[in-house]
XYZ file of C-alpha atoms in Angstrom:
498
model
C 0.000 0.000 0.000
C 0.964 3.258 -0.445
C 1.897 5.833 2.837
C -0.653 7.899 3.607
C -0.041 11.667 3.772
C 1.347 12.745 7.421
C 2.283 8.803 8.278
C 5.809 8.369 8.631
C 7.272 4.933 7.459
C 9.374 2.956 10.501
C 12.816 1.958 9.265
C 13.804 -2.015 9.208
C 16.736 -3.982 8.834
C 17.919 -7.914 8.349
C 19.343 -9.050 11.440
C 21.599 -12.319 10.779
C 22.486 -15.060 13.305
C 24.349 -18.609 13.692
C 22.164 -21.121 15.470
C 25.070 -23.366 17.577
C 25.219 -26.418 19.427
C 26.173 -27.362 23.173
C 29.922 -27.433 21.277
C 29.309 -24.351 19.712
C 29.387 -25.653 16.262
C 26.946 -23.843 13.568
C 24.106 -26.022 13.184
C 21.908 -23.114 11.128
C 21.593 -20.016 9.723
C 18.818 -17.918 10.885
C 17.585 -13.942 9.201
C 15.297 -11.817 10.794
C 13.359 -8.555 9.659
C 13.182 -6.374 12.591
C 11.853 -2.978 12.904
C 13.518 0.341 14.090
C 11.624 0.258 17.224
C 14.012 3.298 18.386
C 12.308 5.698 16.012
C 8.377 4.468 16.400
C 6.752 7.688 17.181
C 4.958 8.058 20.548
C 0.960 7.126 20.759
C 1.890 3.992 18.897
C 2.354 2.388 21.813
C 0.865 2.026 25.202
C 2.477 -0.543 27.595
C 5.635 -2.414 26.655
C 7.180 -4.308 29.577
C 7.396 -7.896 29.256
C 7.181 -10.540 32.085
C 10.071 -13.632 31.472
C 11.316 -15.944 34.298
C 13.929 -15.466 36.266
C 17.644 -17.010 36.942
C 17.200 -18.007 40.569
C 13.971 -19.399 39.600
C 15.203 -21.553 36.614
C 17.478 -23.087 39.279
C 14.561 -23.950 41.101
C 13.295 -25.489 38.543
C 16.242 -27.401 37.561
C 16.623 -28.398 41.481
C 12.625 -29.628 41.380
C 12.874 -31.324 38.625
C 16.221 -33.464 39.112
C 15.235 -34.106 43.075
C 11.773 -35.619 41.466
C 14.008 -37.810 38.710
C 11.285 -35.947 35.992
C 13.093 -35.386 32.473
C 13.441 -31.802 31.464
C 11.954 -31.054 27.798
C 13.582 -28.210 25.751
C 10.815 -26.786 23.489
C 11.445 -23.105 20.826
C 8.608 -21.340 19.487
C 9.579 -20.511 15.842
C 8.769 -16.729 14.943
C 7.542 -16.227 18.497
C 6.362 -12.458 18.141
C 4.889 -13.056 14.819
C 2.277 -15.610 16.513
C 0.424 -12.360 18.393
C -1.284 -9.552 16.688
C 0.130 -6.378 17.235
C -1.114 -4.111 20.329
C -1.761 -0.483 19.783
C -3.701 2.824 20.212
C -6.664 2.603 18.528
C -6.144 4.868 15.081
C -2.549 4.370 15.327
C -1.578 2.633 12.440
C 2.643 1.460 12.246
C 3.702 1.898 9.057
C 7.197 0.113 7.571
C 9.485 -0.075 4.657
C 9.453 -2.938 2.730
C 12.409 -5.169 3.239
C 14.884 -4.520 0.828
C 14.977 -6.929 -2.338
C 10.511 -6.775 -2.279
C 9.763 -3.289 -2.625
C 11.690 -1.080 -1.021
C 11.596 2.107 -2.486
C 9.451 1.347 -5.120
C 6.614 4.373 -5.524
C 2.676 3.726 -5.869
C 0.385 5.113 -8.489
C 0.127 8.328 -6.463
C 3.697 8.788 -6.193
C 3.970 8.078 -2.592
C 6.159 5.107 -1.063
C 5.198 1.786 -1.073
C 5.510 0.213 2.530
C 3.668 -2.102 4.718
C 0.650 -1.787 7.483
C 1.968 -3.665 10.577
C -1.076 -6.017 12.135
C 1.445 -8.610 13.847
C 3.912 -7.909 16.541
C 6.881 -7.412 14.410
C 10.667 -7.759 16.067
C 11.834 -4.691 17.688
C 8.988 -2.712 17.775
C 8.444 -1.786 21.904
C 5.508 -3.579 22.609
C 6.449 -6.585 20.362
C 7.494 -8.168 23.792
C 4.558 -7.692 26.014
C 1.949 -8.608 22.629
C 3.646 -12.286 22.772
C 3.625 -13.072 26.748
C 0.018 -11.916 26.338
C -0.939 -14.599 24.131
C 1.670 -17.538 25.157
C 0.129 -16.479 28.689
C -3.650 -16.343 27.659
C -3.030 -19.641 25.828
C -1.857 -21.311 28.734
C -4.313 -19.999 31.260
C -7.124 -21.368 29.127
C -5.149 -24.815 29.067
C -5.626 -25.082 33.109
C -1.700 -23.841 33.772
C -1.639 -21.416 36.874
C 0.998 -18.441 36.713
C 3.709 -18.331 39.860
C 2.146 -14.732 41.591
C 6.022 -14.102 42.213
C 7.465 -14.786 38.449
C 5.316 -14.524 35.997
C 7.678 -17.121 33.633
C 6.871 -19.784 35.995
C 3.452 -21.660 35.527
C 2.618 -25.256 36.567
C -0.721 -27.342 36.170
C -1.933 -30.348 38.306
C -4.573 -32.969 37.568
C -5.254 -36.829 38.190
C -3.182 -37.538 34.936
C -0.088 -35.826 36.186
C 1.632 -32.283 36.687
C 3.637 -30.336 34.315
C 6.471 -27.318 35.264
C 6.966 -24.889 33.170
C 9.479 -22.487 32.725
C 9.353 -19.907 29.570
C 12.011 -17.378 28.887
C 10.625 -15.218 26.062
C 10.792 -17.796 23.386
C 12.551 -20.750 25.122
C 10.047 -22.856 26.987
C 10.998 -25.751 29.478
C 8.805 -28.084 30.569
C 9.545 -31.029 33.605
C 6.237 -33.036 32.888
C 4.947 -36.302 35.176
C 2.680 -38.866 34.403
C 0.618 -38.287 30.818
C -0.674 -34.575 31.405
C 2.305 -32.948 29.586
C 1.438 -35.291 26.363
C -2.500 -34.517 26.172
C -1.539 -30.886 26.407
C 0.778 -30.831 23.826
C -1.016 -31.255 20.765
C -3.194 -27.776 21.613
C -0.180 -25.753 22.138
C 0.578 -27.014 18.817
C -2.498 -25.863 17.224
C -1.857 -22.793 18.770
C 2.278 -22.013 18.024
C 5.172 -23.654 15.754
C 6.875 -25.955 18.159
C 10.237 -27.037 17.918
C 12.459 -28.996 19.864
C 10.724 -31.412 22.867
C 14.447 -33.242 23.168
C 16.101 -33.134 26.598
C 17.550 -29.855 27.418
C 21.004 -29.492 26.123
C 22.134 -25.941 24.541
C 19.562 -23.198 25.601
C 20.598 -19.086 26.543
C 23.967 -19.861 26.023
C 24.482 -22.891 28.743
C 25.099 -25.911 28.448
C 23.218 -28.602 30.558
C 24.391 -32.450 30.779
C 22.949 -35.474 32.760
C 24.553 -38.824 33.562
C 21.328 -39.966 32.482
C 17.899 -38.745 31.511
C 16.575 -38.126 34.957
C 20.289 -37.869 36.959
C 22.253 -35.146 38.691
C 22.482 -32.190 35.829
C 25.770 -29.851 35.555
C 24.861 -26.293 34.088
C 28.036 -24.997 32.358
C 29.020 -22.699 30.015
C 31.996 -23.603 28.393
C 31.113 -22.124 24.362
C 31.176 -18.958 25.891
C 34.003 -18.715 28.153
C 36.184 -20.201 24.824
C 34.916 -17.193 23.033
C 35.275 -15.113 25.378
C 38.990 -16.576 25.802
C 39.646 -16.056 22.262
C 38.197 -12.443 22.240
C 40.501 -11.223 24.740
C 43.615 -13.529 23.626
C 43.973 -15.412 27.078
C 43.699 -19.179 25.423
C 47.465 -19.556 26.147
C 47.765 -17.827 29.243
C 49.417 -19.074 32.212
C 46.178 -20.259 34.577
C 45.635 -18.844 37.872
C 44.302 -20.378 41.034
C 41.359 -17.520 42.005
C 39.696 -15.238 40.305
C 41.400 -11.897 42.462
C 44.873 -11.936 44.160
C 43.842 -10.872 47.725
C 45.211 -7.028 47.484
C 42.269 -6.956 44.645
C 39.878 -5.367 47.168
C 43.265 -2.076 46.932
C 42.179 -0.943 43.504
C 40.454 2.139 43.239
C 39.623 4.684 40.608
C 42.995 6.534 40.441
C 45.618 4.596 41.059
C 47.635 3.030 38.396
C 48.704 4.063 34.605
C 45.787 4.938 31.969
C 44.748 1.982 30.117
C 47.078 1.197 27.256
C 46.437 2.618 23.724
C 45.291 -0.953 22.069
C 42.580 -1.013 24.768
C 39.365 0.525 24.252
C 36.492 1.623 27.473
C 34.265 -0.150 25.274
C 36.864 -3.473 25.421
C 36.350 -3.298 29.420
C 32.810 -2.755 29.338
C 32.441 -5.553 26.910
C 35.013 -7.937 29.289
C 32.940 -7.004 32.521
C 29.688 -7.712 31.000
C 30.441 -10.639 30.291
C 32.047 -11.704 33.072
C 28.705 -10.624 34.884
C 26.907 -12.846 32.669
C 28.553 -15.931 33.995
C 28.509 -14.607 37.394
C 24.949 -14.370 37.584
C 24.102 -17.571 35.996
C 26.592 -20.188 36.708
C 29.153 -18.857 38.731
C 28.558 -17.163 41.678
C 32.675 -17.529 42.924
C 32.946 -14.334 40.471
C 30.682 -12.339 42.498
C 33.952 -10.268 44.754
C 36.091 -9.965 41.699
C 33.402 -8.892 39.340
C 31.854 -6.361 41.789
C 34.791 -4.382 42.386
C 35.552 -4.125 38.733
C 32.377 -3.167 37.578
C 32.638 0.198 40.037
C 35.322 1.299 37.395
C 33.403 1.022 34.130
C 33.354 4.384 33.232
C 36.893 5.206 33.593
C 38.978 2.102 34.077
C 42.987 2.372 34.322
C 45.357 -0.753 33.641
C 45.471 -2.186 36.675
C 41.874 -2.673 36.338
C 42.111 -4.313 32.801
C 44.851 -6.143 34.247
C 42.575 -7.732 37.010
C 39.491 -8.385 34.416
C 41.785 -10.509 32.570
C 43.073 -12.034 35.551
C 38.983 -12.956 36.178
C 38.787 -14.161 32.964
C 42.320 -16.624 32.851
C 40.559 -18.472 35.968
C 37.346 -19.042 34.577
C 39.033 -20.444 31.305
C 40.871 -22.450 33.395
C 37.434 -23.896 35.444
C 35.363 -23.917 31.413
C 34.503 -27.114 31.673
C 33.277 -26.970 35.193
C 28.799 -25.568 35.985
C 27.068 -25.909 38.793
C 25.624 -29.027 39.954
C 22.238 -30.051 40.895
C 21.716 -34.153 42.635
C 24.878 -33.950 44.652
C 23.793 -36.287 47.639
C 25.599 -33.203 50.090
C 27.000 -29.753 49.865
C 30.067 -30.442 52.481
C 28.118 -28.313 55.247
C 28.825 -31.155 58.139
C 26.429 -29.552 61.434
C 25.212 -27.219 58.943
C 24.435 -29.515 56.346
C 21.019 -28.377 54.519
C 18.084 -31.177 54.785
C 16.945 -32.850 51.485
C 14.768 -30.207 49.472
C 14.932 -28.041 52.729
C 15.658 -23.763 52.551
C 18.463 -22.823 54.164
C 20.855 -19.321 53.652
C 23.701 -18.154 54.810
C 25.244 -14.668 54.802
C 27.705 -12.683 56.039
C 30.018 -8.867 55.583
C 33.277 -7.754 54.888
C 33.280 -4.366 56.863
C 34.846 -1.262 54.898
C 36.734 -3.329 52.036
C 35.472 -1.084 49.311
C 37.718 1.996 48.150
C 34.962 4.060 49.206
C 35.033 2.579 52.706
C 31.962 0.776 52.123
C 31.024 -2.597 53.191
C 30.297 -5.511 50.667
C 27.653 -7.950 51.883
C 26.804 -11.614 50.521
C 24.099 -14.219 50.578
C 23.754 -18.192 49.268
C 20.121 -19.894 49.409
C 20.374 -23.886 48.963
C 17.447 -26.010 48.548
C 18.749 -28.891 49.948
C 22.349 -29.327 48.784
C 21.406 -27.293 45.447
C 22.512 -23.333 45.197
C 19.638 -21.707 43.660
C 20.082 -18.051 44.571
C 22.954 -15.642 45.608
C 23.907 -12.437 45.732
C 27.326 -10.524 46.588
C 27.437 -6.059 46.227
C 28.302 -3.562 47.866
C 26.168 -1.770 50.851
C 24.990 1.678 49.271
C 25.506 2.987 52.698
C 29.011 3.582 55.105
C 28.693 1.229 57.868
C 29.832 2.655 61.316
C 31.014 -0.693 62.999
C 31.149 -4.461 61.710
C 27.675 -4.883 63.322
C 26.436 -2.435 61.204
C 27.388 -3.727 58.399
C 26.746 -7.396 59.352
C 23.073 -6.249 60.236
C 22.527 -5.230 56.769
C 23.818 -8.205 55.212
C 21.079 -10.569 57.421
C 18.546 -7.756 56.350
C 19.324 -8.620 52.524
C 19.781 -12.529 53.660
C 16.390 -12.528 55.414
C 14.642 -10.671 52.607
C 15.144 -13.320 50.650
C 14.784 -15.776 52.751
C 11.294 -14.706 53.062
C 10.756 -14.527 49.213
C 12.101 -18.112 48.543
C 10.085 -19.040 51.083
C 6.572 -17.958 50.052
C 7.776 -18.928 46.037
C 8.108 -22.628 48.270
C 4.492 -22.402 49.287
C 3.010 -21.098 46.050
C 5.088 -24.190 43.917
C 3.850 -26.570 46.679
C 7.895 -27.676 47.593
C 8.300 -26.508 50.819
C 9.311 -29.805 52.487
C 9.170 -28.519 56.198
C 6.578 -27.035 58.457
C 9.660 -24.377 60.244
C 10.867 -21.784 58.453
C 13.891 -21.446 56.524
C 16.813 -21.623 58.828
C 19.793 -18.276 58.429
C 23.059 -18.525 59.427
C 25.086 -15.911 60.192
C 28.447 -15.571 61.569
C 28.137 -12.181 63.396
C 26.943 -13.234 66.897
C 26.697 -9.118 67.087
C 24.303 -9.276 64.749
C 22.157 -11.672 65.782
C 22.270 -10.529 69.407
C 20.790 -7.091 67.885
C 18.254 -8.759 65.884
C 16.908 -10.657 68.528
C 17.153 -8.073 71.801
C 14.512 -5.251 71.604
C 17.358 -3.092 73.900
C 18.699 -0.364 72.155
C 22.090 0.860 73.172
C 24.078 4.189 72.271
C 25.740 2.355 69.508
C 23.084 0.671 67.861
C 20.580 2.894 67.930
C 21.308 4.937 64.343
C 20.693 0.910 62.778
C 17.586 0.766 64.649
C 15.068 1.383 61.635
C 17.241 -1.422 59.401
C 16.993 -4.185 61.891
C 13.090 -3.896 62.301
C 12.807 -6.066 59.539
C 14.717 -8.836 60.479
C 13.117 -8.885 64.524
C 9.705 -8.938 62.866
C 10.553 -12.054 60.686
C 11.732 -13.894 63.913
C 8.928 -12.695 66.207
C 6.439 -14.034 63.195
C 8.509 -16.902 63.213
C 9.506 -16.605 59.257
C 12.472 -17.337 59.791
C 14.860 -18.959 62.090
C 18.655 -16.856 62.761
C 21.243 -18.511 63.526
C 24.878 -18.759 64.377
C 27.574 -20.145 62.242
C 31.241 -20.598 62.790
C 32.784 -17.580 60.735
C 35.380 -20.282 58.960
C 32.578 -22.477 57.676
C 30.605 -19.820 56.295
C 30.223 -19.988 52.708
C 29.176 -16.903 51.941
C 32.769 -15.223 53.184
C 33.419 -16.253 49.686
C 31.533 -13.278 48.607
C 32.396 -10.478 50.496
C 36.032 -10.634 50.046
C 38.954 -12.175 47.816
C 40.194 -15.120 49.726
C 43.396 -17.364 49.553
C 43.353 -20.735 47.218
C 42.581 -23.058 50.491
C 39.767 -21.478 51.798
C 38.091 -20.485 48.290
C 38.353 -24.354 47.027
C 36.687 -25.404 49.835
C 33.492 -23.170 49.416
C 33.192 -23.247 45.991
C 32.735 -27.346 46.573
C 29.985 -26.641 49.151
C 28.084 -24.025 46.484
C 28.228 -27.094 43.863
C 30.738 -25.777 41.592
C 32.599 -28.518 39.831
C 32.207 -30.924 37.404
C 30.763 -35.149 38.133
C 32.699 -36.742 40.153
């Protein structure tokens, strides 16, 4: 059609991409017309966020689903957007330019542009997103599935003929069915979207996942990406290291050190840290110190900061071939020792170790011997004392705590009637969260710590001391020496089958 007088014609552009295997070997070629969603005038859109599951909760998942023995089923919807009808204004028509090679810039009989009216949900237009979790999640909703209140990727369905998990991110769908249900379902989804896939999980957002067998202990690696990543940056050859920071790491601040050499780019460091956060927040969490501090320097990094990145990145080339496991029969706790499918966290502080003379404070939640969540940043406040700053850190540790907790209730997993048990290794801490007293020196953390004595006096939670030296989570808040960092990154489940 041609473009009506006062209607401006969106931009688009092939977008080209290699389809690879768990090796990383091209299996296909895949092209994509996507729209210049950057330029699509305002009123042509209303909402345009876009519900998709979560890390920590495809962890769960994988932790469910290998403690039941159920197979986990890998399933792609082929031109995912293009399956919903586009969402907008009413009387706000998107117009775009043909793709090049079928029209583009060919007039009409008027003169005026030939380009296309836009009725589907098109690639990289702003609400494309939100138009196709409305109708995978309308399509499943009518199907009997019932959406997780907490994560809205996360929907599960439960009859006489079985129960079915389901896990979608965006266009990647898993699914841990039992019994038949999974199978009679099937077949209407079908009707609905272009399927692919329904092998066991493999290759999917860039991990890897393996299995002794189909329903044994899983490993979730990454080792495609850290090779590329080692041959981006030139450390294949490189003399390994033993952890990912030297323990002066936790020294570096923004000015110290020569400027960054002139073969290295901001954008090079950026790129480096990015990535490095990627497989810190997926399979990694032992990168959670070391990638921290270097991501304060982004916008100005010096060589002794490049220097450490690729330090980071010469250890986890080293570890490639190692993930995190789910099915190990312990984590290595001993007295602390999570029960099977049980909730347990642990967290802890490293008082005034940033440059800044802030504190950095940590968390690990298991589900039995399983690491599903974690976190490891620094406070965005100056702590006064180490029970300051050890407060804080149960406040974050208890927070989610709570959160896993009610996610347990919601899935149906909780395997205990107590609450989730936190261990701390600040008796300090603890004292203050449990002892209504105020005293001179705690009273400016008063306001912080209301959280955590409300959570105990409910009973949502049970705090608890641990031994400082068999805390895990003192892993996070600091760089530590080869001994002690070997032996908690066994207990979080990093490693490869033994």
């Amino acid at each position: 059609m041609e473009l009506p007088v006062g209607a401006i014609a969106l931009g688009g552009d092939y977008v080209y991409r290699e389809k690879t295997d768990s090796l990383g070997n091209t299996i296909r070629y895949k092209a994509r017309y996507v729209a210049h969603g950057h330029r699509q005038p305002p009123g042509t859109y209303e909402l345009t966020w876009s519900p998709t599951g979560q890390l920590d909760d495809l962890r769960i998942f994988i932790s469910f689903a290998v403690s039941m023995g159920l197979v986990i089923l890998s399933y792609d919807v082929k031109s995912a957007y293009l399956h919903a009808l586009l969402n907008r204004p009413k009387g706000k028509e998107i117009y775009i330019q043909l793709p090049p090679g079928h029209g583009r810039g060919k007039l009409g009989p008027n003169g005026r542009p030939l380009v296309g009216l836009l009725l589907k949900a098109l690639y990289g237009l702003k609400q494309s997103g939100r138009c196709w979790w409305l109708k995978l999640d309308h399509a499943l909703l009518a199907l009997g599935f019932e959406r997780l209140s907490s994560d809205w990727g996360f929907y599960k369905i439960q009859n006489e003929r079985g129960v079915v998990w389901m896990f979608v991110w965006v266009d990647n769908i898993f699914v841990a069915p039992g019994g038949s249900l999974w199978w009679d379902l099937l077949p209407e989804l079908v009707k609905e979207f272009h399927f692919t896939g329904g092998e066991p999980i493999e290759h999917e957002l860039g991990l890897v996942f393996q299995r002794e067998t189909p329903t044994g202990p899983l490993k979730m690696s990454m080792t495609p990406f850290i090779e590329s990543m080692a041959h981006e940056f030139r450390v294949e050859n490189a003399n390994p290291v033993s952890t990912p920071m030297t323990e002066d790491g936790v020294r570096l601040d923004k000015e110290s050190g020569e400027e960054l050499p002139n073969n290295i780019t901001v954008n090079m460091y950026q790129r480096l840290i990015g990535m490095l956060m990627w497989a810190y927040l997926t399979v990694f969490p032992i990168l959670g110190v070391a990638v921290g501090i270097l991501a304060q320097f982004t916008s100005a990094p010096r060589a002794p900061h490049w220097r450490a990145a690729l330090h980071v990145l010469k250890y986890l080339y080293k570890i490639r071939h190692q993930g995190l496991l789910f099915g190990r029969k312990e984590a290595g706790l001993g007295d602390y020792e999570p029960k099977s499918k049980e909730l347990v966290l642990f967290g802890d502080a490293s008082w005034g170790t940033a440059w800044d003379g802030k504190s950095r404070e940590a968390y690990l939640a298991f589900r039995g011997p399983d690491l599903i969540s974690w976190a490891s940043r620094k406070q965005d406040y100056v702590a006064q004392s180490t029970a300051e700053a050890e407060v804080g850190a149960v406040t974050e540790e208890t927070k989610e705590a709570v959160h896993q907790d009610r996610k347990f209730v919601e899935l149906d997993i909780k395997a205990y009637d107590e609450p989730p048990r936190c261990f701390a290794d600040a008796a300090s801490a603890i004292a203050i969260a449990n002892n209504p007293a105020f005293r001179r020196k705690t009273k400016h953390i008063h306001r912080r710590n209301l959280l955590v004595r409300d959570y105990i006096d409910t009973k949502q939670i049970n705090l608890l001391h641990i031994p400082g030296k068999l805390n895990p989570s003192d892993c996070l808040t600091k760089p530590l020496g080869k001994g002690a960092f070997e032996r908690f990154k066994s207990i979080m489940g990093v490693g490869d089958f033994s």
